[in-house]
Every structure is written in C-alpha cells, then in structure tokens.
C-alpha cells in the first residue's frame, strides 16, 4: 500500500514544480470532464485556455479580472502564512465597495473635485479592514472560530449591500432596478491605457505585490508573520504576540479586499449593485495557495485564475457548457495544488502490508 | 391549525437538515478531523438527491443518491487530509468550492422541474389529536430519522467500545496510535459517516422542504451546521437543542418579514447568520464552565511513524 514518509529536507524542486504539476493534472481532469459532457476535449481546452490569449479584448479582460484576485490574494497570503484563517474576503470585498460607494453617492451631482476617487479608495480599504477586524477580534477576545465568523459575515455583507441598493441608495431614475446611479467621472477609477478597459487598479495591484514582497522578505514584521506560521512556539519565545499578528493580518487582508471591492465598483462596473463579484473573495483563496503564498506567485496565479473566468465565459458561448464549470475547475485545481504541496514535505512510498509479508515468508515470493 | 402549531411544524421542518449535517460533522470532529466542506457536501447531496428522485420518481432512491454524493465528496477529503496529510482547513474549503460548482453543473438540467415531496406520516386517531397530533405524529420520515440518528450517535459515542476508541483518536492521536489503534482508518470512517449525513441533510432540502432544485439552495446551512457543533460543545444532546433553536430563528424571521414590522427584510434574513456569530462568541467565552473543550487533536495532521 501507499504511505506517506516525511522527507529529511523539504524538496526545493517540488516546491517550484508543484503548482505546475497541479495545473497539468487539473487540465487532464478537465479534459476528461469535457469528454463526459460530450465535447471534444482538445478543442474545449483550446477554447478555454488558448483562445482568450489570442484575443486582444480578452487579454484586457484578464488584467481587469486579475486585479481584484491579486489584491485579495496577497492579503489572504499574509493571513495564511500566519496561520490565521480569513475565509470571508468576499464579504470584506463587498463592504469595501459599499463604504467607498457611500462617498460616490453623497457627492453625486455636486461640484466635488478630483479628491473623490482617492478618498473612495481610502474609505473602501478602511471599511474592508474594519469588517475583517470583527472575526479577528472575536477570535482574539473570545476564542471564537475566525473561520466561521468571517464566513457568516459574507452573507451579512451581501444583505447590507442588497438593502442599500434597493432602499436608500437606489437610483430614482433606475427603472426600479436595484442599483445606485452611475458614478460621476471624479468618482471613477481612471483608465490606464486609452481605448482599453485596463484601469488604474492594475497598477495598484502591481504596487501592492511589490510592497508585499518587500514587507515579507525585508522587514521584521514580515519575518514575524512567517515565523508564527511555521514555528509558533519559537515565535512566542521571541516575544511576538500571535494575537496582535492575527489582528494585523486580518486588517491588512481586509483592507486589500475592501480596496479591491471599491476599485471594481468605481472601475469596470461604474455603479453599486448586487452581484458585483463572481466570487472573487473565494477564488482569491485558490490564488493565494496556487501562488504558494508568495507575492510574485500570487500575481501569476491571479492572471491564471482570471484566464479561467474569461475562458469559462467563452466556453459557455462557444461550447454551450454551464458557467459553473469554472467553479468546478477552480475547486479541482485547489485540490491538486494542496495534494502536490504535500509532496514537498513528504514522499509517497509503496510498502508491502504486513499480511503480504507474512504470506511471502511462509510461501516464498509470489 | 393555530399559528403556534404552524410555527412549530415549520421549525421542525427547517431544523432537520441542520441536525442531520451537524450530527455527521460531530462524529467527524470527535475523531479529530475538521471537515469544513459540509456546505459543499450538502449542496451535492441536494443536487444528486433531486436528480435521483427526478429520474426514478422515488424519494428513497433520491435520499440514497444524496447520501452517496456526500460519501463520495468526503472520500476525496479523506484521501487528501488523511492520505496526503493536507491542511484540513484548506481541503475543506476546496471541497466546498468544488461542491458548489459541481452541483450547479448537475442542477443546470433541472431548472424549473419539480418532484413529489416525501409523504408525511399519518396515523389514524393519533395524527388527528388536537395540537400535538401533527407535531408528534405527522412528520416525514427524515424528521424522525434525524432524531433517531442523534440518539444512535450518543449511544455509539458513550456506550460502546468503538465509540470510546473514536473519541480517544480524536483527543490524542499519538497515544491511540501507540496503543495500536488504526488512527487513519478510524478517521476515514468518521469522515465518510460525516459525508453521508451531510449528503442526506442536503438531499432533505429538495426531497422534503421545497420540491425543486435551485443552485446554492443550501444558503450557508453547511456552515451553520459547523457552528452548531461548536454550540453543542461536541455533545449530541445539545445538538438537538441547538438545531431547533436555529430552525426557530429562521422561521421566526420569516414570520416577522410576513408581518412586516417596518424592519428591512434583509436584516431579518441576516438574523440566522448574526445569531450564529453571537452563539459562537458566547459559547467560546464560556468554554470550560458550561461548554466542554474541543477534541484535543481536532484539525491536526497525523502521519504515523513506521
């Protein structure tokens, strides 16, 4: 039978190769799934993963979709490195969108200057951070599971957003649709490249990636985060407080998720409405793991997962497969990533069970 | 039928899927495994349960399909966390993401389709008793089944040797291993049992609660079931109380919305989730006085030395 055996040293080769192995395994599985759905697997994979790369519009869309994934993913990696389990980024994303939108709604139709957009980003980040601090405080002060609390708050955030756009913030000229009025131009994120959909958010995401890399590799705080994750006892002896670190990592990841939320609303969407996120907050969990919790890895992983969103939409149109296939794909990918990561610290070994050994001792090898 | 009777009937109906899923997770966690994929297993149970009942016209086949779906999902989880020593939190999240996606894929073919709901018990005389008749003798089989399941679990955990071993594995896997108990095998069975219960709890939704399938119909019930296990302090008896309390919150907020007190409906809909958070805080604070501690090995990776 197959058993796990701890490696003497972590395998550096597999550490680099594991995300790639996971992607290949996922592609094989997806191909089989396509075949089961009665589609030509190779053609389907081409539609899903290659066609978006050959189409300028899709390439822009990939950067647009990757922006929130990378922002949230970087924040989540801080939490996961420190063994703090924030799985409510989706909620923090929505609350960030709500808090930033508040400014857009109250300044709508006024002579407000160009300070509005930066202030909105600040509000979004602050809102997301405060919302993320709720589960962190519940954990630190009361010992309540931050996993469950942060997830419950996702549902609450959806309802808060829903209430606002159906009630007080609804656009009176919006034909009764649950949406705010289109944001004024001072309240929108500027386009980066003229004539495209690539907006300032993409640049912000790149800056965040660089900042996160600096923080993790060049500062004491970064060392603390990594140390608490791998050796919590040693961290405690060196005087690092794990409670403070939980609050810190939750606040950072909440702020980044909240900023991603307001960037999405003030950028590609242009107004606040329900359904602004196709599950970015959850997909970003996969992004964080696929990127092996490293900022640069997360950047690449974010682009790849964005590709699956675009490919999924293309496949829905061209191949007539349900959009949910994208989620299946993402779930399978996370499974393979986790399984392959396990092989960094362990190796699989085939051993003979004792019964078989006893049998062979008695009767000679089979 | 009086309003109170109607409310109690509705509470029983709404609590049953929570109770089924939470009972399974309780056994899984007692063996030391934290499976956060309950939501994914439930929604797969709902999709497959509906599919089974739709194609065969039999709710029993539907329930079996739901159970098998839950077992299948949990087998993947067991293979990852027990076979490959993957972090249980991450693997549970993966299971939920996968389950939500797969159920959408399966359910896409059933939009707008209906099935016949599970019949309710009807006993001459007894069911006709005023007030208590419908409540005690007029439920569907799954409502009684869920209570029997919890009693069975209580008996197993506290009155059998196998239950004692299972609890030992959850409290100290190293010692249990040293004593010669097959830790990983026992945990695998506990995970599969949890999956079966979650699958059945999910299947309950289209089979007995609303006779159709819509994607995302579990609406966070899997996560609430996880919170219920904490609420119950890992004890089966308290699980029943917790599940009915949550069912009551769900139903009361619906009635309050119907009555319309001028409170935003979204606030009412948020009540079960807010109540969950509140309960987690209160229970976690009082742990050690009224609550018992979590199984000591809960969520920890175990790779046996050879």
Short mmCIF file of N, CA, C and O in Angstrom, two decimals, chain B residues 164-269:
data_model
loop_
_atom_site.label_atom_id
_atom_site.label_comp_id
_atom_site.label_asym_id
_atom_site.label_seq_id
_atom_site.Cartn_x
_atom_site.Cartn_y
_atom_site.Cartn_z
N UNK B 164 -15.71 4.78 22.23
CA UNK B 164 -14.64 5.21 23.13
C UNK B 164 -13.32 5.34 22.37
O UNK B 164 -12.59 6.33 22.52
N UNK B 165 -13.06 4.35 21.51
CA UNK B 165 -11.83 4.39 20.71
C UNK B 165 -11.85 5.62 19.80
O UNK B 165 -10.85 6.33 19.67
N UNK B 166 -13.00 5.86 19.18
CA UNK B 166 -13.10 7.01 18.27
C UNK B 166 -12.81 8.31 19.01
O UNK B 166 -12.08 9.17 18.52
N UNK B 167 -13.36 8.44 20.22
CA UNK B 167 -13.10 9.67 20.99
C UNK B 167 -11.62 9.76 21.38
O UNK B 167 -11.03 10.84 21.40
N UNK B 168 -11.02 8.59 21.69
CA UNK B 168 -9.61 8.60 22.06
C UNK B 168 -8.75 9.07 20.89
O UNK B 168 -7.82 9.85 21.05
N UNK B 169 -9.11 8.60 19.69
CA UNK B 169 -8.37 9.00 18.49
C UNK B 169 -8.46 10.52 18.30
O UNK B 169 -7.49 11.17 17.93
N UNK B 170 -9.63 11.07 18.61
CA UNK B 170 -9.81 12.50 18.44
C UNK B 170 -9.12 13.32 19.51
O UNK B 170 -8.74 14.46 19.28
N UNK B 171 -8.96 12.74 20.69
CA UNK B 171 -8.38 13.50 21.78
C UNK B 171 -6.86 13.42 21.82
O UNK B 171 -6.18 14.36 22.24
N UNK B 172 -6.32 12.28 21.41
CA UNK B 172 -4.87 12.15 21.41
C UNK B 172 -4.46 11.08 20.41
O UNK B 172 -4.38 9.90 20.74
N UNK B 173 -4.18 11.53 19.20
CA UNK B 173 -3.94 10.52 18.16
C UNK B 173 -2.63 9.77 18.36
O UNK B 173 -2.52 8.61 18.01
N UNK B 174 -1.67 10.46 18.99
CA UNK B 174 -0.39 9.78 19.19
C UNK B 174 -0.54 8.61 20.16
O UNK B 174 -0.04 7.51 19.92
N UNK B 175 -1.28 8.85 21.26
CA UNK B 175 -1.48 7.77 22.23
C UNK B 175 -2.30 6.64 21.62
O UNK B 175 -1.99 5.47 21.82
N UNK B 176 -3.36 7.01 20.90
CA UNK B 176 -4.20 5.98 20.30
C UNK B 176 -3.37 5.13 19.35
O UNK B 176 -3.50 3.90 19.31
N UNK B 177 -2.51 5.79 18.60
CA UNK B 177 -1.64 5.06 17.67
C UNK B 177 -0.70 4.13 18.44
O UNK B 177 -0.51 2.97 18.07
N UNK B 178 -0.15 4.65 19.55
CA UNK B 178 0.78 3.85 20.35
C UNK B 178 0.09 2.62 20.92
O UNK B 178 0.70 1.57 21.09
N UNK B 179 -1.20 2.77 21.22
CA UNK B 179 -1.95 1.63 21.76
C UNK B 179 -2.33 0.63 20.67
O UNK B 179 -2.92 -0.40 20.94
N UNK B 180 -2.01 0.99 19.43
CA UNK B 180 -2.26 0.04 18.34
C UNK B 180 -3.55 0.25 17.60
O UNK B 180 -3.95 -0.58 16.79
N UNK B 181 -4.24 1.37 17.86
CA UNK B 181 -5.47 1.61 17.11
C UNK B 181 -5.14 2.22 15.75
O UNK B 181 -4.27 3.09 15.66
N UNK B 182 -5.83 1.78 14.72
CA UNK B 182 -5.55 2.32 13.38
C UNK B 182 -6.16 3.72 13.23
O UNK B 182 -7.30 3.88 12.76
N UNK B 183 -5.41 4.74 13.63
CA UNK B 183 -5.93 6.11 13.69
C UNK B 183 -6.54 6.55 12.35
O UNK B 183 -7.66 7.04 12.29
N UNK B 184 -5.76 6.35 11.28
CA UNK B 184 -6.22 6.87 10.00
C UNK B 184 -7.45 6.13 9.49
O UNK B 184 -8.34 6.73 8.89
N UNK B 185 -7.52 4.83 9.74
CA UNK B 185 -8.69 4.07 9.30
C UNK B 185 -9.94 4.54 10.04
O UNK B 185 -10.99 4.76 9.43
N UNK B 186 -9.81 4.70 11.35
CA UNK B 186 -10.96 5.15 12.14
C UNK B 186 -11.40 6.53 11.67
O UNK B 186 -12.59 6.81 11.49
N UNK B 187 -10.42 7.39 11.43
CA UNK B 187 -10.77 8.74 10.98
C UNK B 187 -11.43 8.70 9.61
O UNK B 187 -12.36 9.47 9.34
N UNK B 188 -10.96 7.82 8.74
CA UNK B 188 -11.58 7.72 7.42
C UNK B 188 -13.06 7.39 7.56
O UNK B 188 -13.91 8.01 6.92
N UNK B 189 -13.36 6.39 8.39
CA UNK B 189 -14.77 6.02 8.56
C UNK B 189 -15.58 7.18 9.14
O UNK B 189 -16.72 7.42 8.73
N UNK B 190 -14.98 7.90 10.09
CA UNK B 190 -15.69 9.04 10.69
C UNK B 190 -15.98 10.11 9.63
O UNK B 190 -17.06 10.70 9.60
N UNK B 191 -15.00 10.36 8.75
CA UNK B 191 -15.19 11.37 7.70
C UNK B 191 -16.28 10.92 6.74
O UNK B 191 -17.16 11.70 6.35
N UNK B 192 -16.26 9.63 6.35
CA UNK B 192 -17.26 9.13 5.42
C UNK B 192 -18.66 9.19 6.05
O UNK B 192 -19.64 9.53 5.38
N UNK B 193 -18.74 8.89 7.34
CA UNK B 193 -20.04 8.97 8.02
C UNK B 193 -20.53 10.42 8.00
O UNK B 193 -21.70 10.69 7.72
N UNK B 194 -19.63 11.34 8.29
CA UNK B 194 -19.99 12.75 8.25
C UNK B 194 -20.49 13.15 6.87
O UNK B 194 -21.46 13.90 6.72
N UNK B 195 -19.82 12.63 5.83
CA UNK B 195 -20.23 12.93 4.47
C UNK B 195 -21.61 12.39 4.16
O UNK B 195 -22.44 13.08 3.55
N UNK B 196 -21.88 11.16 4.63
CA UNK B 196 -23.19 10.55 4.39
C UNK B 196 -24.29 11.41 5.03
O UNK B 196 -25.33 11.68 4.41
N UNK B 197 -24.06 11.85 6.26
CA UNK B 197 -25.07 12.65 6.97
C UNK B 197 -25.27 14.00 6.27
O UNK B 197 -26.41 14.45 6.10
N UNK B 198 -24.16 14.63 5.86
CA UNK B 198 -24.28 15.92 5.18
C UNK B 198 -25.02 15.75 3.86
O UNK B 198 -25.87 16.57 3.49
N UNK B 199 -24.72 14.66 3.14
CA UNK B 199 -25.40 14.41 1.88
C UNK B 199 -26.89 14.23 2.09
O UNK B 199 -27.71 14.78 1.34
N UNK B 200 -27.25 13.48 3.14
CA UNK B 200 -28.67 13.28 3.43
C UNK B 200 -29.32 14.60 3.84
O UNK B 200 -30.44 14.92 3.42
N UNK B 201 -28.61 15.36 4.66
CA UNK B 201 -29.14 16.67 5.08
C UNK B 201 -29.38 17.58 3.89
O UNK B 201 -30.38 18.29 3.82
N UNK B 202 -28.46 17.51 2.93
CA UNK B 202 -28.64 18.31 1.72
C UNK B 202 -29.81 17.80 0.89
O UNK B 202 -30.63 18.58 0.39
N UNK B 203 -29.89 16.47 0.76
CA UNK B 203 -30.97 15.87 -0.05
C UNK B 203 -32.33 16.19 0.55
O UNK B 203 -33.34 16.27 -0.17
N UNK B 204 -32.38 16.36 1.87
CA UNK B 204 -33.64 16.70 2.53
C UNK B 204 -34.26 17.95 1.92
O UNK B 204 -35.48 18.04 1.79
N UNK B 205 -33.42 18.89 1.52
CA UNK B 205 -33.94 20.17 1.04
C UNK B 205 -34.84 20.01 -0.19
O UNK B 205 -35.99 20.43 -0.15
N UNK B 206 -34.37 19.39 -1.29
CA UNK B 206 -35.29 19.23 -2.42
C UNK B 206 -36.32 18.11 -2.20
O UNK B 206 -37.40 18.18 -2.77
N UNK B 207 -35.99 17.12 -1.38
CA UNK B 207 -36.91 15.98 -1.24
C UNK B 207 -38.07 16.29 -0.32
O UNK B 207 -39.17 15.79 -0.51
N UNK B 208 -37.83 17.08 0.72
CA UNK B 208 -38.88 17.27 1.72
C UNK B 208 -39.22 18.73 2.00
O UNK B 208 -40.29 19.03 2.51
N UNK B 209 -38.30 19.64 1.68
CA UNK B 209 -38.51 21.02 2.13
C UNK B 209 -39.13 21.85 1.01
O UNK B 209 -40.20 22.43 1.17
N UNK B 210 -38.44 21.92 -0.13
CA UNK B 210 -39.00 22.59 -1.30
C UNK B 210 -38.80 21.64 -2.46
O UNK B 210 -37.67 21.24 -2.70
N UNK B 211 -39.84 21.23 -3.18
CA UNK B 211 -39.71 20.11 -4.13
C UNK B 211 -39.03 20.49 -5.45
O UNK B 211 -39.46 20.04 -6.49
N UNK B 212 -38.02 21.32 -5.44
CA UNK B 212 -37.27 21.62 -6.66
C UNK B 212 -35.83 21.91 -6.28
O UNK B 212 -35.50 22.00 -5.09
N UNK B 213 -34.97 22.02 -7.31
CA UNK B 213 -33.57 22.32 -7.03
C UNK B 213 -33.20 23.67 -7.61
O UNK B 213 -33.45 23.96 -8.76
N UNK B 214 -32.66 24.53 -6.77
CA UNK B 214 -32.06 25.76 -7.30
C UNK B 214 -30.61 25.80 -6.83
O UNK B 214 -30.29 25.33 -5.74
N UNK B 215 -29.73 26.35 -7.67
CA UNK B 215 -28.31 26.32 -7.30
C UNK B 215 -28.11 27.21 -6.08
O UNK B 215 -28.75 28.24 -5.93
N UNK B 216 -27.23 26.77 -5.21
CA UNK B 216 -26.98 27.49 -3.96
C UNK B 216 -28.12 27.40 -2.97
O UNK B 216 -28.26 28.25 -2.09
N UNK B 217 -28.96 26.34 -3.08
CA UNK B 217 -30.15 26.28 -2.22
C UNK B 217 -29.81 25.97 -0.76
O UNK B 217 -30.65 26.17 0.12
N UNK B 218 -28.58 25.52 -0.48
CA UNK B 218 -28.24 25.27 0.92
C UNK B 218 -28.03 26.58 1.68
O UNK B 218 -28.18 26.62 2.88
N UNK B 219 -27.68 27.66 0.97
CA UNK B 219 -27.62 29.02 1.53
C UNK B 219 -26.88 29.09 2.87
O UNK B 219 -27.36 29.68 3.82
N UNK B 220 -25.73 28.45 2.95
CA UNK B 220 -24.93 28.56 4.16
C UNK B 220 -25.32 27.62 5.29
O UNK B 220 -24.76 27.69 6.37
N UNK B 221 -26.27 26.69 5.02
CA UNK B 221 -26.68 25.77 6.09
C UNK B 221 -25.51 24.88 6.55
O UNK B 221 -25.41 24.52 7.72
N UNK B 222 -24.63 24.55 5.61
CA UNK B 222 -23.47 23.72 5.96
C UNK B 222 -22.59 24.42 6.97
O UNK B 222 -22.08 23.81 7.91
N UNK B 223 -22.43 25.72 6.78
CA UNK B 223 -21.58 26.49 7.71
C UNK B 223 -22.29 26.64 9.05
O UNK B 223 -21.64 26.60 10.11
N UNK B 224 -23.59 26.80 9.03
CA UNK B 224 -24.32 26.90 10.28
C UNK B 224 -24.23 25.57 11.03
O UNK B 224 -24.06 25.53 12.26
N UNK B 225 -24.29 24.45 10.27
CA UNK B 225 -24.14 23.13 10.91
C UNK B 225 -22.79 23.03 11.61
O UNK B 225 -22.69 22.50 12.72
N UNK B 226 -21.75 23.56 10.98
CA UNK B 226 -20.43 23.55 11.61
C UNK B 226 -20.45 24.34 12.91
O UNK B 226 -19.88 23.92 13.92
N UNK B 227 -21.11 25.51 12.87
CA UNK B 227 -21.20 26.33 14.08
C UNK B 227 -22.01 25.60 15.16
O UNK B 227 -21.72 25.73 16.35
N UNK B 228 -23.02 24.84 14.72
CA UNK B 228 -23.85 24.11 15.69
C UNK B 228 -23.03 23.10 16.49
O UNK B 228 -23.29 22.89 17.68
N UNK B 229 -22.05 22.48 15.83
CA UNK B 229 -21.22 21.50 16.54
C UNK B 229 -20.46 22.20 17.66
O UNK B 229 -20.34 21.67 18.77
N UNK B 230 -19.97 23.42 17.38
CA UNK B 230 -19.30 24.19 18.43
C UNK B 230 -20.30 24.54 19.52
O UNK B 230 -20.03 24.40 20.71
N UNK B 231 -21.48 25.00 19.08
CA UNK B 231 -22.54 25.36 20.02
C UNK B 231 -22.85 24.19 20.95
O UNK B 231 -23.05 24.37 22.15
N UNK B 232 -22.89 22.99 20.38
CA UNK B 232 -23.24 21.81 21.17
C UNK B 232 -22.08 21.32 22.02
O UNK B 232 -22.22 20.33 22.74
N UNK B 233 -20.94 22.02 21.95
CA UNK B 233 -19.74 21.58 22.67
C UNK B 233 -19.43 20.12 22.37
O UNK B 233 -19.02 19.37 23.26
N UNK B 234 -19.64 19.71 21.13
CA UNK B 234 -19.33 18.35 20.68
C UNK B 234 -20.13 17.29 21.45
O UNK B 234 -19.68 16.17 21.61
N UNK B 235 -21.31 17.66 21.95
CA UNK B 235 -22.15 16.68 22.65
C UNK B 235 -23.49 16.53 21.91
O UNK B 235 -24.15 17.54 21.63
N UNK B 236 -23.88 15.28 21.61
CA UNK B 236 -25.06 15.06 20.76
C UNK B 236 -26.34 15.67 21.32
O UNK B 236 -27.15 16.21 20.56
N UNK B 237 -26.54 15.58 22.63
CA UNK B 237 -27.79 16.06 23.21
C UNK B 237 -28.03 17.54 22.93
O UNK B 237 -29.11 17.95 22.50
N UNK B 238 -26.98 18.32 23.12
CA UNK B 238 -27.11 19.77 22.92
C UNK B 238 -27.30 20.11 21.45
O UNK B 238 -27.79 21.19 21.11
N UNK B 239 -26.89 19.17 20.59
CA UNK B 239 -27.02 19.42 19.15
C UNK B 239 -28.50 19.57 18.78
O UNK B 239 -28.85 20.44 17.98
N UNK B 240 -29.34 18.73 19.36
CA UNK B 240 -30.77 18.78 19.05
C UNK B 240 -31.32 20.15 19.46
O UNK B 240 -31.99 20.83 18.67
N UNK B 241 -30.98 20.55 20.68
CA UNK B 241 -31.46 21.86 21.15
C UNK B 241 -30.98 22.97 20.22
O UNK B 241 -31.76 23.84 19.82
N UNK B 242 -29.70 22.91 19.86
CA UNK B 242 -29.13 23.96 19.00
C UNK B 242 -29.80 24.00 17.65
O UNK B 242 -30.15 25.08 17.15
N UNK B 243 -30.00 22.83 17.04
CA UNK B 243 -30.59 22.80 15.70
C UNK B 243 -32.00 23.38 15.73
O UNK B 243 -32.38 24.16 14.84
N UNK B 244 -32.78 23.01 16.74
CA UNK B 244 -34.16 23.53 16.80
C UNK B 244 -34.18 25.02 17.10
O UNK B 244 -35.02 25.76 16.60
N UNK B 245 -33.21 25.46 17.90
CA UNK B 245 -33.11 26.90 18.17
C UNK B 245 -32.84 27.66 16.87
O UNK B 245 -33.48 28.68 16.58
N UNK B 246 -31.94 27.12 16.04
CA UNK B 246 -31.64 27.79 14.78
C UNK B 246 -32.79 27.72 13.82
O UNK B 246 -33.09 28.68 13.11
N UNK B 247 -33.44 26.56 13.80
CA UNK B 247 -34.64 26.44 12.96
C UNK B 247 -35.66 27.49 13.38
O UNK B 247 -36.28 28.15 12.53
N UNK B 248 -35.80 27.69 14.69
CA UNK B 248 -36.77 28.66 15.20
C UNK B 248 -36.41 30.08 14.76
O UNK B 248 -37.28 30.84 14.33
N UNK B 249 -35.11 30.42 14.84
CA UNK B 249 -34.70 31.76 14.40
C UNK B 249 -35.05 31.95 12.93
O UNK B 249 -35.59 32.98 12.53
N UNK B 250 -34.77 30.92 12.12
CA UNK B 250 -35.05 31.02 10.68
C UNK B 250 -36.53 31.25 10.43
O UNK B 250 -36.92 32.11 9.63
N UNK B 251 -37.37 30.46 11.11
CA UNK B 251 -38.80 30.53 10.85
C UNK B 251 -39.39 31.84 11.40
O UNK B 251 -40.19 32.50 10.75
N UNK B 252 -38.94 32.21 12.60
CA UNK B 252 -39.48 33.43 13.20
C UNK B 252 -39.16 34.65 12.35
O UNK B 252 -40.01 35.54 12.18
N UNK B 253 -37.94 34.68 11.77
CA UNK B 253 -37.62 35.85 10.94
C UNK B 253 -38.50 35.86 9.69
O UNK B 253 -38.90 36.92 9.21
N UNK B 254 -38.85 34.66 9.19
CA UNK B 254 -39.76 34.61 8.03
C UNK B 254 -41.13 35.18 8.39
O UNK B 254 -41.72 35.97 7.67
N UNK B 255 -41.64 34.75 9.57
CA UNK B 255 -42.95 35.24 10.01
C UNK B 255 -42.91 36.74 10.26
O UNK B 255 -43.84 37.46 9.92
N UNK B 256 -41.78 37.19 10.85
CA UNK B 256 -41.65 38.62 11.12
C UNK B 256 -41.64 39.40 9.82
O UNK B 256 -42.23 40.49 9.72
N UNK B 257 -40.98 38.84 8.79
CA UNK B 257 -40.97 39.51 7.49
C UNK B 257 -42.38 39.58 6.93
O UNK B 257 -42.79 40.59 6.36
N UNK B 258 -43.14 38.47 7.11
CA UNK B 258 -44.51 38.43 6.61
C UNK B 258 -45.38 39.46 7.31
O UNK B 258 -46.19 40.15 6.68
N UNK B 259 -45.17 39.56 8.65
CA UNK B 259 -45.97 40.51 9.41
C UNK B 259 -45.57 41.94 9.06
O UNK B 259 -46.39 42.85 9.12
N UNK B 260 -44.31 42.14 8.67
CA UNK B 260 -43.83 43.44 8.25
C UNK B 260 -43.89 44.47 9.37
O UNK B 260 -44.82 45.25 9.48
N UNK B 261 -42.88 44.48 10.22
CA UNK B 261 -42.84 45.47 11.29
C UNK B 261 -42.13 46.74 10.85
O UNK B 261 -41.72 47.55 11.67
N UNK B 262 -41.92 46.88 9.54
CA UNK B 262 -41.15 48.03 9.07
C UNK B 262 -39.66 47.83 9.22
O UNK B 262 -38.88 48.75 9.04
N UNK B 263 -39.26 46.60 9.59
CA UNK B 263 -37.83 46.31 9.67
C UNK B 263 -37.39 45.82 8.29
O UNK B 263 -38.11 45.04 7.68
N UNK B 264 -36.25 46.28 7.78
CA UNK B 264 -35.82 45.81 6.45
C UNK B 264 -35.75 44.29 6.40
O UNK B 264 -35.25 43.66 7.34
N UNK B 265 -36.26 43.72 5.32
CA UNK B 265 -36.28 42.26 5.23
C UNK B 265 -34.87 41.69 5.25
O UNK B 265 -34.64 40.60 5.74
N UNK B 266 -33.90 42.48 4.73
CA UNK B 266 -32.53 41.98 4.71
C UNK B 266 -31.99 41.77 6.12
O UNK B 266 -31.26 40.81 6.37
N UNK B 267 -32.38 42.64 7.05
CA UNK B 267 -31.94 42.48 8.43
C UNK B 267 -32.49 41.18 9.00
O UNK B 267 -31.80 40.42 9.68
N UNK B 268 -33.76 40.91 8.67
CA UNK B 268 -34.38 39.66 9.13
C UNK B 268 -33.68 38.45 8.55
O UNK B 268 -33.39 37.48 9.25
N UNK B 269 -33.39 38.51 7.25
CA UNK B 269 -32.72 37.38 6.61
C UNK B 269 -31.34 37.16 7.21
O UNK B 269 -30.84 36.04 7.27
#
